[in-house]
Coordinates of C-alpha atoms in Angstrom, one line a residue:
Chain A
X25 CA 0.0 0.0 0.0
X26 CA 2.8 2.3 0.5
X27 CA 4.0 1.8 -3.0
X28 CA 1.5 2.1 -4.5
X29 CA 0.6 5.6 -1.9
X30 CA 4.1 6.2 -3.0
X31 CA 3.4 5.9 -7.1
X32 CA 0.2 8.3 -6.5
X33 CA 1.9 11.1 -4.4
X34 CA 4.5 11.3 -6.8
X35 CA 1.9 11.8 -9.8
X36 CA 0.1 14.1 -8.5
X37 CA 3.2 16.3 -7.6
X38 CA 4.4 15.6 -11.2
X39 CA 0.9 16.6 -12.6
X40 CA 0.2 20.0 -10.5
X41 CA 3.9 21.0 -11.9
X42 CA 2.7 21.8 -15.2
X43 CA 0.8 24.8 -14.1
X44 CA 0.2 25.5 -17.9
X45 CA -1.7 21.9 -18.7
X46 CA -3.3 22.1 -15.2
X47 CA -5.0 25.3 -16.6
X48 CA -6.0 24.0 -19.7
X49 CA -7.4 20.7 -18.0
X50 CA -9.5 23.3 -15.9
X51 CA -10.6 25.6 -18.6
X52 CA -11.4 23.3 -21.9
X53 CA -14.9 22.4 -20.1
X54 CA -15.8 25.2 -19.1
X55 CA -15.9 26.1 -23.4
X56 CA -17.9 22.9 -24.0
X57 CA -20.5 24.1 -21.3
X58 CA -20.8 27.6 -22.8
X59 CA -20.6 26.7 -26.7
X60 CA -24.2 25.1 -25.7
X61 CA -25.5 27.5 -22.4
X62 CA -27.1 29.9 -24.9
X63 CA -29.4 28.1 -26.8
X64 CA -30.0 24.7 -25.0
X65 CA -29.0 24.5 -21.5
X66 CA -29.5 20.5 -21.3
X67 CA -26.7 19.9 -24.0
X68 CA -24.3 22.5 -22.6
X69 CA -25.1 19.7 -19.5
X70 CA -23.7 16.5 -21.6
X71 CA -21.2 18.6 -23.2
X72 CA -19.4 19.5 -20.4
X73 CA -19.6 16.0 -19.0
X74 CA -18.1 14.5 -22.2
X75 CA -15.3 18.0 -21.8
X76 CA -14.3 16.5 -18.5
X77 CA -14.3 13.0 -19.5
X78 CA -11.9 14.5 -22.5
X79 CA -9.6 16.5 -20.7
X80 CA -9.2 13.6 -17.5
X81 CA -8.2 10.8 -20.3
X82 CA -5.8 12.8 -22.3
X83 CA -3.9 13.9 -19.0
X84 CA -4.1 10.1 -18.4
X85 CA -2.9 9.6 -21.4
X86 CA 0.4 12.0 -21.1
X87 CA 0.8 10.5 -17.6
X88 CA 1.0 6.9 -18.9
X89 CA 3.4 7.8 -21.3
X90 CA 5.5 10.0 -19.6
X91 CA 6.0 7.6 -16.9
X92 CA 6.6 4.9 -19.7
X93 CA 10.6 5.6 -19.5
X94 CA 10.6 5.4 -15.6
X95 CA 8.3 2.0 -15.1
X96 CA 11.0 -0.4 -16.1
X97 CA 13.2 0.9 -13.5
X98 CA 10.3 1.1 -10.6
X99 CA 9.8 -2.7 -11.4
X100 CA 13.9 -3.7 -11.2
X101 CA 13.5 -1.2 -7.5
X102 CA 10.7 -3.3 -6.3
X103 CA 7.3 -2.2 -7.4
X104 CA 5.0 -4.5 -8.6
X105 CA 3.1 -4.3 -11.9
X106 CA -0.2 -3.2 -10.5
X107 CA 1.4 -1.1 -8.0
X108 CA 2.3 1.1 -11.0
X109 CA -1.3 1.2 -12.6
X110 CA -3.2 1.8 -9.5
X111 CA -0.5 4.0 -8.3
X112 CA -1.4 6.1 -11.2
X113 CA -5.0 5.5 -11.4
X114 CA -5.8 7.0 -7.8
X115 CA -3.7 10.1 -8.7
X116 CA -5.9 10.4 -11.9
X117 CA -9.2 9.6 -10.0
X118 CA -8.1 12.7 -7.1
X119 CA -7.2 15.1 -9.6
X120 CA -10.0 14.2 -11.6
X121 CA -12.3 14.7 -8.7
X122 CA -11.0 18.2 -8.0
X123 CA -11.9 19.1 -11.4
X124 CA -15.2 18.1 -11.5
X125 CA -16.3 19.5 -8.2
X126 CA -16.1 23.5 -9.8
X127 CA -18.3 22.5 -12.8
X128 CA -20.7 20.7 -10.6
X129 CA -21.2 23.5 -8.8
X130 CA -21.6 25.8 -11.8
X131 CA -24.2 23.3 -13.0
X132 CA -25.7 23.2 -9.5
X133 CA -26.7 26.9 -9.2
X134 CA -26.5 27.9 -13.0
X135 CA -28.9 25.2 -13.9
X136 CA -32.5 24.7 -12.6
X137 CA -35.4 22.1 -13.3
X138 CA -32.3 19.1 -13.3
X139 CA -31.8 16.3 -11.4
X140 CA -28.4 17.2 -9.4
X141 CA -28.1 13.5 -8.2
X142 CA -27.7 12.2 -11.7
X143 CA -25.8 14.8 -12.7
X144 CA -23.0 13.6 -10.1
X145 CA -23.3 10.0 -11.1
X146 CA -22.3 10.7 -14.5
X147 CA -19.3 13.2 -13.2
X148 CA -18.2 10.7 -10.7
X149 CA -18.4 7.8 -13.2
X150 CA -16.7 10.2 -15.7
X151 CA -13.8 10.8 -13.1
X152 CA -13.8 6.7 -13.2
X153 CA -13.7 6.0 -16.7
X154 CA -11.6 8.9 -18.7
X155 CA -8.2 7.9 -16.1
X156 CA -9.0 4.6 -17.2
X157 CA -9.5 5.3 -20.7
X158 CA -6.1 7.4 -21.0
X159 CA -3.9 4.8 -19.4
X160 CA -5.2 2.2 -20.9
X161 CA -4.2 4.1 -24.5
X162 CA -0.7 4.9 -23.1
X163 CA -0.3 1.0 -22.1
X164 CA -1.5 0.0 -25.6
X165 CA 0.1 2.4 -27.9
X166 CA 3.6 3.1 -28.1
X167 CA 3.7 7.3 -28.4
X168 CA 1.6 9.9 -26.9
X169 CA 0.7 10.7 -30.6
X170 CA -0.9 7.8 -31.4
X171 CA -3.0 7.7 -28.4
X172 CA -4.3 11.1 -28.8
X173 CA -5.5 10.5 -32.4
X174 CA -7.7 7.0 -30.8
X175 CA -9.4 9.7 -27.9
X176 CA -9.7 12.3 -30.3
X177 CA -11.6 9.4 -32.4
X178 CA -13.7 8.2 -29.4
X179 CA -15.0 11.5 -28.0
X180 CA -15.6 12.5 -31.6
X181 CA -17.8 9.7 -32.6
X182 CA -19.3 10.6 -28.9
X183 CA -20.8 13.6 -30.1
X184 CA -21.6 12.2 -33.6
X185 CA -23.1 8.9 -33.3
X186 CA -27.0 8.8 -32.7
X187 CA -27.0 7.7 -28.2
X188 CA -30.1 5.9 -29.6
X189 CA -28.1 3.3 -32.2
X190 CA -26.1 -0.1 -31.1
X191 CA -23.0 1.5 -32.3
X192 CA -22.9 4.1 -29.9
X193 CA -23.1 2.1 -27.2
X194 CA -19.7 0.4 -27.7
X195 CA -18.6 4.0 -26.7
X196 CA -16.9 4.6 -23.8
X197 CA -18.7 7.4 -22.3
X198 CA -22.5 6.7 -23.7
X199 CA -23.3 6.3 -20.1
X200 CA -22.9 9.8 -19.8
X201 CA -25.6 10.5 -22.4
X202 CA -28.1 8.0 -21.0
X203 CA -28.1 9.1 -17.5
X204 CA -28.0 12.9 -18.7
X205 CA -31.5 12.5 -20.3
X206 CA -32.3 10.9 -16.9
X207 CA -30.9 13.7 -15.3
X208 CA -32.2 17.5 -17.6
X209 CA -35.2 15.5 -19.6
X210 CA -36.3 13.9 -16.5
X211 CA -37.2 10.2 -18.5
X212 CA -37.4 7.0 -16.7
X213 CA -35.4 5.4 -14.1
X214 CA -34.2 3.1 -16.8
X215 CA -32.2 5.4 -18.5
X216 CA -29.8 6.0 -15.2
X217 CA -29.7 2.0 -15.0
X218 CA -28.6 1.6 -18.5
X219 CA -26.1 4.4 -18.2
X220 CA -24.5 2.9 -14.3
X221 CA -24.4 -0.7 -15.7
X222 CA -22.8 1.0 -18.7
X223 CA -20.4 2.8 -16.9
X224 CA -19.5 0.2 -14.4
X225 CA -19.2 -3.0 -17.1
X226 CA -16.7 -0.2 -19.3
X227 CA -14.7 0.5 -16.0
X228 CA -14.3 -3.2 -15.1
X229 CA -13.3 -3.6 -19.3
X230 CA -10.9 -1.0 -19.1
X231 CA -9.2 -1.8 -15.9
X232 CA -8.7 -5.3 -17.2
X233 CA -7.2 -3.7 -20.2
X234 CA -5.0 -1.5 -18.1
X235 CA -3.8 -4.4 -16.1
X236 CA -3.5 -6.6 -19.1
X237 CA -1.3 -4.1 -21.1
X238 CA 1.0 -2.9 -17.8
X239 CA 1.4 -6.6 -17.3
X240 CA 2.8 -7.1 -20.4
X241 CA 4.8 -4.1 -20.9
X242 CA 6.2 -4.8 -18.1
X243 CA 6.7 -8.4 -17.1
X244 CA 9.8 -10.0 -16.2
X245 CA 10.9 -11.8 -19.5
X246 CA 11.3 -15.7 -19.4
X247 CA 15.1 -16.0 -20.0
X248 CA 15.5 -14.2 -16.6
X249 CA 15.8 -16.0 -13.3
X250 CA 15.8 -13.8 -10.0
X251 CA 17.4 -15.6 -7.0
X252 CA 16.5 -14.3 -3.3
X253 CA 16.0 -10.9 -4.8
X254 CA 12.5 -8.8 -6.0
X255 CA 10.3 -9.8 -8.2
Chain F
X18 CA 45.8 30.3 -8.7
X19 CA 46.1 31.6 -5.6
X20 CA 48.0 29.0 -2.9
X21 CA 45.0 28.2 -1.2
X22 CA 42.7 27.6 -3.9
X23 CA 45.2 25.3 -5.5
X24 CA 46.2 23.1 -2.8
X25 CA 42.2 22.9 -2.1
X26 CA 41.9 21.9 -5.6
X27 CA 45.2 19.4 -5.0
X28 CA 43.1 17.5 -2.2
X29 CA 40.0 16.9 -4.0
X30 CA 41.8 15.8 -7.3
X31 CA 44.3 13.5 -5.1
X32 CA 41.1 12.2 -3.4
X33 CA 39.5 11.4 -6.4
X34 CA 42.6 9.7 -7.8
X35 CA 42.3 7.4 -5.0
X36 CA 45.3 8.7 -3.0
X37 CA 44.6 8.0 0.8
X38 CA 44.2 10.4 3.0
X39 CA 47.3 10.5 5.1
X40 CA 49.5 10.2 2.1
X41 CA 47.3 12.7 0.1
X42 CA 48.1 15.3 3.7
X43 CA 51.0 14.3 3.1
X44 CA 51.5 15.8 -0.5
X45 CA 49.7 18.4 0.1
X46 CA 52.2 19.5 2.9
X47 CA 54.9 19.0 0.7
X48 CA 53.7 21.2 -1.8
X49 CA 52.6 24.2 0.4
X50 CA 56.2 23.9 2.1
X51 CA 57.4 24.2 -1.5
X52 CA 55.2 26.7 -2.7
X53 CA 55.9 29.1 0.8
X54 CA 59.5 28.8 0.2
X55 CA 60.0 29.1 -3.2
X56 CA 57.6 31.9 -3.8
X57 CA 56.4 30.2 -7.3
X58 CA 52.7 30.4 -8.8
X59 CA 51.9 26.8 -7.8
X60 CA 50.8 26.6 -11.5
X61 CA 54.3 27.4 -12.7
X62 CA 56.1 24.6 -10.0
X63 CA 52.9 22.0 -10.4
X64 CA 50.6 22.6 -13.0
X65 CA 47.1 21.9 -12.8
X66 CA 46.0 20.0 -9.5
X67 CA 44.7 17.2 -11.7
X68 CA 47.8 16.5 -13.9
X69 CA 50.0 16.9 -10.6
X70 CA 47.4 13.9 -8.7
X71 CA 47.2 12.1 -11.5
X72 CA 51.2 11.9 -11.8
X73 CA 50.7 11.4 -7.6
X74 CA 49.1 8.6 -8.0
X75 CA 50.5 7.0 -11.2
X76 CA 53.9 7.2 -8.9
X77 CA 52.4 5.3 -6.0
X78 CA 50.2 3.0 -8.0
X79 CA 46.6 4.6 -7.9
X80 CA 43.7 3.4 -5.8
X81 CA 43.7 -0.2 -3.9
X82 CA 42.3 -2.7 -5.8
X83 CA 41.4 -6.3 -4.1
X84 CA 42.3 -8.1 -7.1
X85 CA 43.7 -11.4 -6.9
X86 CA 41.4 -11.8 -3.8
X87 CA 39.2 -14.9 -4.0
X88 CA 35.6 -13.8 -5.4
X89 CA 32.3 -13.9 -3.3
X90 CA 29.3 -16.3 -4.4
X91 CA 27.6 -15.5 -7.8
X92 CA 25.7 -12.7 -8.5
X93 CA 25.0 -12.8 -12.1
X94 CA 24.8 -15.3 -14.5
X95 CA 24.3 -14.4 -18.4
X96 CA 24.5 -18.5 -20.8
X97 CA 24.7 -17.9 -24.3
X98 CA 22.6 -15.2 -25.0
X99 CA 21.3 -14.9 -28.4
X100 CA 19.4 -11.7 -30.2
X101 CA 18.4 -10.4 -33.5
X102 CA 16.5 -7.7 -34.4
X103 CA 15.0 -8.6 -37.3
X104 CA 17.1 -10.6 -39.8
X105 CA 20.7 -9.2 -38.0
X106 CA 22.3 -10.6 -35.2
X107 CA 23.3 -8.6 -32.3
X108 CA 24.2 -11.2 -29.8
X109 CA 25.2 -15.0 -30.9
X110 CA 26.4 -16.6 -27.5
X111 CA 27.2 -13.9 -25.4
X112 CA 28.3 -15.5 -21.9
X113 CA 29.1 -13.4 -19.0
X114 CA 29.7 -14.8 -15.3
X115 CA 30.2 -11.9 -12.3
X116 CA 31.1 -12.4 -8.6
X117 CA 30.3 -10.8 -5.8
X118 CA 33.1 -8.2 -5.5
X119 CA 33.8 -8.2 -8.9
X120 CA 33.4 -5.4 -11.7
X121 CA 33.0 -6.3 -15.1
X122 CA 32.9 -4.2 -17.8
X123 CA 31.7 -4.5 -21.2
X124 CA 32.7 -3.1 -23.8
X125 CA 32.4 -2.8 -27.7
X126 CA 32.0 -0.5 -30.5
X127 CA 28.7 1.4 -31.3
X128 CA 25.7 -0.7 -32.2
X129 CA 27.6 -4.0 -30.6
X130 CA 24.8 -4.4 -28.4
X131 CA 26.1 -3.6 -25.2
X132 CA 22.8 -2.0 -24.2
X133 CA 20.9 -4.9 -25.3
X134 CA 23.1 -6.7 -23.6
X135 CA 22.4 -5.0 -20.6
X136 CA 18.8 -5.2 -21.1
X137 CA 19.0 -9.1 -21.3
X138 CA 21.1 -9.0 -18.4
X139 CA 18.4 -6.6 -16.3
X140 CA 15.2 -8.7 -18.2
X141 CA 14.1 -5.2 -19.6
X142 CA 14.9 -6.8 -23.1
X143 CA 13.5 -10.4 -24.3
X144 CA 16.3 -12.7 -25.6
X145 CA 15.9 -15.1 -28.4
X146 CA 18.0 -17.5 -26.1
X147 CA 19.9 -18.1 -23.6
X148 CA 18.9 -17.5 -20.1
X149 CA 20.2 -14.9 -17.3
X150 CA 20.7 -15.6 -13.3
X151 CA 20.4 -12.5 -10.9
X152 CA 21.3 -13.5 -7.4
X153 CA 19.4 -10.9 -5.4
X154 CA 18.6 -7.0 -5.8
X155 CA 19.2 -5.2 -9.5
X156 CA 20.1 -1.7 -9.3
X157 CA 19.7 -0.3 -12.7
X158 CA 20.8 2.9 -14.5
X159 CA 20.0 3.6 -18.2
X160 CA 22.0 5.4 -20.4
X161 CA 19.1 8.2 -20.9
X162 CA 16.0 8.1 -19.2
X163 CA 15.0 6.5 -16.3
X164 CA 13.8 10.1 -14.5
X165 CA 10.9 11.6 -14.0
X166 CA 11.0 15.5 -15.2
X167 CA 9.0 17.4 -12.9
X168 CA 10.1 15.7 -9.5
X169 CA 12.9 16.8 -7.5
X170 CA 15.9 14.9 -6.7
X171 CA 14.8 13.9 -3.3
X172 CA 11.8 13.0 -4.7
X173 CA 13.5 10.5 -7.0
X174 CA 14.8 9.0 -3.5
X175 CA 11.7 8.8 -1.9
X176 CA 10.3 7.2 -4.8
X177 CA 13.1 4.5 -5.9
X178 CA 13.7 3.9 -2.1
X179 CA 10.1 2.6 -1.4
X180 CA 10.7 0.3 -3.8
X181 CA 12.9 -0.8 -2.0
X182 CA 11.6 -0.5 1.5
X183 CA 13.7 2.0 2.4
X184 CA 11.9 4.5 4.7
X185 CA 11.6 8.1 2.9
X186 CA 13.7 9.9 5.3
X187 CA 16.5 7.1 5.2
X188 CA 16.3 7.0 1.1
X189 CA 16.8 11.0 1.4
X190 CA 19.4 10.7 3.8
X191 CA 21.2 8.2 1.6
X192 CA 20.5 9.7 -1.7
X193 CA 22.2 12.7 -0.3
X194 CA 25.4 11.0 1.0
X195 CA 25.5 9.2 -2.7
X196 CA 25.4 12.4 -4.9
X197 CA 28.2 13.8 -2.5
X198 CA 30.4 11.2 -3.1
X199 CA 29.7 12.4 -6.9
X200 CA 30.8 16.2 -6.0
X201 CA 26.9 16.9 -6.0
X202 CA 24.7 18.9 -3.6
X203 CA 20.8 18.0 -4.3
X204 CA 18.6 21.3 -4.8
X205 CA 15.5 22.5 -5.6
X206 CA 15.7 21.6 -8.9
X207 CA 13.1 19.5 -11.1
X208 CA 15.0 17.0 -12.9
X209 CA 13.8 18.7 -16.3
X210 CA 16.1 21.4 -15.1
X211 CA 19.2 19.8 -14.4
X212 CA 22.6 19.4 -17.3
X213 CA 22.9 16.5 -18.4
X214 CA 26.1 15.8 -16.9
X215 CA 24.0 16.2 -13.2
X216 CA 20.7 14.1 -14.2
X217 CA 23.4 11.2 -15.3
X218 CA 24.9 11.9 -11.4
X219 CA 21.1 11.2 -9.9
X220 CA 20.3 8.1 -12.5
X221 CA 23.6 6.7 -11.1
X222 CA 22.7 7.5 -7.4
X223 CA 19.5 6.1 -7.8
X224 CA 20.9 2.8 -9.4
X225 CA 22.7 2.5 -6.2
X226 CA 20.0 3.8 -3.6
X227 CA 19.3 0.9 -0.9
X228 CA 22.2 -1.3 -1.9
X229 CA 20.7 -3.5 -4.3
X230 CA 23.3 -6.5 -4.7
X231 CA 23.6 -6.1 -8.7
X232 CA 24.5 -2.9 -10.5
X233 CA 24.1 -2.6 -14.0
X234 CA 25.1 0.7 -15.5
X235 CA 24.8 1.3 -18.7
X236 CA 27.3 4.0 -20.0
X237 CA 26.4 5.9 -17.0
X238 CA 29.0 9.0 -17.0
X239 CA 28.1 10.6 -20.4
X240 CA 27.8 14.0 -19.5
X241 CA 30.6 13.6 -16.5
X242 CA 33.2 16.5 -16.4
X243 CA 36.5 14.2 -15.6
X244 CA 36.5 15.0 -11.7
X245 CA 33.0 13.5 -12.0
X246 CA 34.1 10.5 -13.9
X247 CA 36.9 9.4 -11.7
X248 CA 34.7 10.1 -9.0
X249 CA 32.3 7.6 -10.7
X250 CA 35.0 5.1 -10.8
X251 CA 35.7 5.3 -7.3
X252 CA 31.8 4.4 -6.6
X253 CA 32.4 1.7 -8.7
X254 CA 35.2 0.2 -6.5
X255 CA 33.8 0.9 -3.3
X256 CA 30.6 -0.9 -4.3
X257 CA 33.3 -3.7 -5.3
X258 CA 34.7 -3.7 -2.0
X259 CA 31.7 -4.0 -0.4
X260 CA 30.5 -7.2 -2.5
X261 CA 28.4 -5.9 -4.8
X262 CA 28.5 -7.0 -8.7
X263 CA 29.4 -4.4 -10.7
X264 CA 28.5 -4.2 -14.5
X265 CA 29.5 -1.8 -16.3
X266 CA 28.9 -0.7 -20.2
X267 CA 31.8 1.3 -21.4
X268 CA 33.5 2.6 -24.3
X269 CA 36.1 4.3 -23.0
X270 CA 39.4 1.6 -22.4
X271 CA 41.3 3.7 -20.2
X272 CA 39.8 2.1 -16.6
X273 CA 39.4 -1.5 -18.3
X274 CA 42.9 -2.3 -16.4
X275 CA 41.4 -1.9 -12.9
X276 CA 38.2 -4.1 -13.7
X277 CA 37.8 -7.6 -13.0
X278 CA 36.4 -9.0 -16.1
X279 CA 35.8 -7.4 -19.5
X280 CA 33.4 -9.0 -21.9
X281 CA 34.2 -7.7 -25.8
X282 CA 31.4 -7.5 -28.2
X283 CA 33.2 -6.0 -30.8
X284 CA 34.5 -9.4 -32.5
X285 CA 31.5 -11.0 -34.0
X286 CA 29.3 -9.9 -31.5
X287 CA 30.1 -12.8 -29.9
X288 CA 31.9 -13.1 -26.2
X289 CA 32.6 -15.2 -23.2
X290 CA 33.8 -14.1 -20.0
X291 CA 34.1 -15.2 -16.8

């Protein structure tokens, strides 16, 4: 637990370094909630759901591969694999939270007739997801550019694709649609079951992804025999 | 030069030539006994303080080596390693054995595959065959990489040393001790921010941070002024002397007498040693 406590204190310093991205990572939401606020207050809603769901899996996404260089040598000092990823992960999920709280307040007293409940669900299964999303791009893909070229891909077929076809629920962040008509249109309670199953079963996915592509990036190769030493 | 400054100057380069301390007071008497009664610019009577310890220590046979001594238990064991990157051959049956208190060094021109070597040895790189032994910890330092930009040095200390179990204040502590036995005081500094020279001196200190049992250092002084190098030499044979297993990826010859072993990959890309 240490390590891993370790692995997420040192993220976090690395990440509020960069006073520049932190800025960016703070502001690019807030234009997704006001290209929408003046004609249709619902959609400047999802917008800036799907904004902080953006923003949280590119940083992931830089964080993953910026540590890339470093992991090898965390695993020769002693970490373990999954040390690393959760390491990372609850770094992610913290700063991630202290994003979201601002724009929850906006929402919270620049938006009336909504359900405020549902609104947090999808932020706080937003702040799950995107970290989730982004590391799991920097554990597949080799380069940074690569990675942002899939998300860019993703969040724009988020916005394109009809929430009502098949296709756009192999997305990662449909949940976030579903559960905000629950939350501004005020539908059915089925809609914010559809979106938390989808948002938990893409989670579990993408942690399993995570897991699986830290595990082979960095596991100790066959021809290697480690006597009385760390794993 | 004024006296001072130069005899100053004498004690570190005479201590970094691995004169011992008595002799090197000593010396340094002799030459400020010298200098007082001659009058001369020490620079005139000596030259630089590193030529004149170099030629100190040439004269009474440089730093204390235990060679000869019988070597500890095994601490890495490389078996005819094979690689290829795609249809070439970098390693065909590449065998190293090293000791505990031994430091080997391998060497070889560019593109030999000393790094890959390295990585075999460290299981950062796959081999096509062969198999590799590591008898305890693996410290490891990369040629380039292997820090973290925005963290501090003591936060590189903290970090590697809970991977080791080392307690944060301890790592820092230790860390500290390390980079001042590399003529380097720790700051403020993000690692982004530090010369090259200086973020080699913290990848070394952190290969050694908690005394892992195996070193593997891959070029590690690029960057080094030459105080910093010999200084980096002298880590090297006090982790010998305290039975660690030193490898060590050079090009440079000039140190390969005072190693234990040295494993060529220039010829073939092929090498035993042991």
């Amino acid at each position: 637990m240490n390590r891993t406590m370790t692995i997420a204190e040192m993220t976090l310093r690395e990440t509020v370094r960069r006073r520049g991205v932190l800025v960016l990572l703070l502001v690019l939401p807030l234009a997704f909630y006001l290209g929408r606020r003046g004609d249709h207050l619902g959609q400047s809603i999802r917008f800036v759901c799907l904004g902080l769901a953006w923003v949280l899996s590119a940083a992931a996404l830089f964080v993953g591969s910026a540590a890339r260089s470093l992991e090898p040598r965390l695993r020769l000092s002693g970490y373990l694999t999954h040390q690393l990823f959760l390491g990372r992960l609850l770094a992610l999920w913290t700063l991630g939270l202290a994003l979201s709280a601002p724009y929850f307040l906006l929402i919270r007293f620049d938006q009336h007739h909504v359900r405020y409940g549902a609104i947090a669900v999808i932020m706080l299964l937003g702040v799950l997801v995107a970290p989730l999303l982004g590391l799991a791009l920097s554990a597949l893909l080799p380069r940074d550019l690569e990675g942002m070229l899939v998300l860019m891909t993703v969040v724009g077929l988020q916005m394109i694709l009809d929430p009502a076809g098949n296709a756009a629920r192999l997305l990662p962040f449909w949940f976030s649609r579903e559960i905000g008509t629950y939350a501004i249109d005020h539908t059915s309670v089925g809609y914010l079951d559809r979106g938390l199953l989808h948002g938990a079963v893409t989670a579990l996915l993408l942690l399993v992804l995570v897991a699986v592509g830290f595990g082979v990036r960095l596991r100790r190769r066959s021809h290697v025999r480690i006597v009385g030493g760390l794993s | 030069m004024r006296h001072e400054i130069w005899l100053a100057a004498l004690t570190d380069e005479l201590r970094r030539h691995g004169v011992g301390p008595d002799l090197a007071a000593h010396v340094v008497a002799e030459a400020a006994g010298h200098l007082r009664d001659s009058g001369e610019p020490p620079l005139r009577a000596f030259g630089p303080p590193s030529a004149y310890a170099a030629a100190v220590a040439d004269s009474v046979g440089g730093p204390v080596t235990v060679a000869g001594s019988a070597p500890g238990p095994v601490r890495l064991r490389a078996v005819d390693i094979f690689k290829r990157y795609g249809r070439r051959t970098v390693l065909s049956g590449v065998s190293l054995t090293v000791h505990a208190g031994q430091v080997a060094a391998v060497v070889g021109a560019n593109g030999s595959g000393k790094s890959t070597f390295l990585g075999i040895c460290a299981g950062l790189v796959g081999a096509d065959g062969g198999h590799v032994e590591l008898h305890g910890t693996v410290g490891y330092c990369p040629q380039a990489g292997g820090t973290a930009d925005f963290l501090l040095a003591d936060e590189h200390f903290a970090l590697i040393g809970a991977g080791r179990g080392v307690p944060r204040a301890a790592a820092v502590r230790e860390g500290a001790r390390r980079a001042a036995a590399l003529d380097w005081v720790p700051g403020n500094a993000q690692a982004r921010h530090l010369s090259g020279g200086t973020r080699q001196k913290l990848n070394l200190v952190l290969a050694g941070l908690g005394d892992p049992d195996v070193l593997l250092l891959d070029e590690p002084y690029q960057g080094f002024d030459r105080g910093t190098y010999l200084d980096f030499w002298h880590e090297v044979w006090r982790w010998r002397d305290a039975g660690r297993a030193v490898v060590v990826v050079t090009h440079l010859l000039n140190q390969l007498d005072r190693v234990d072993i040295v494993l060529d990959l220039s010829a073939g890309s092929t090498g035993v040693a042991a």
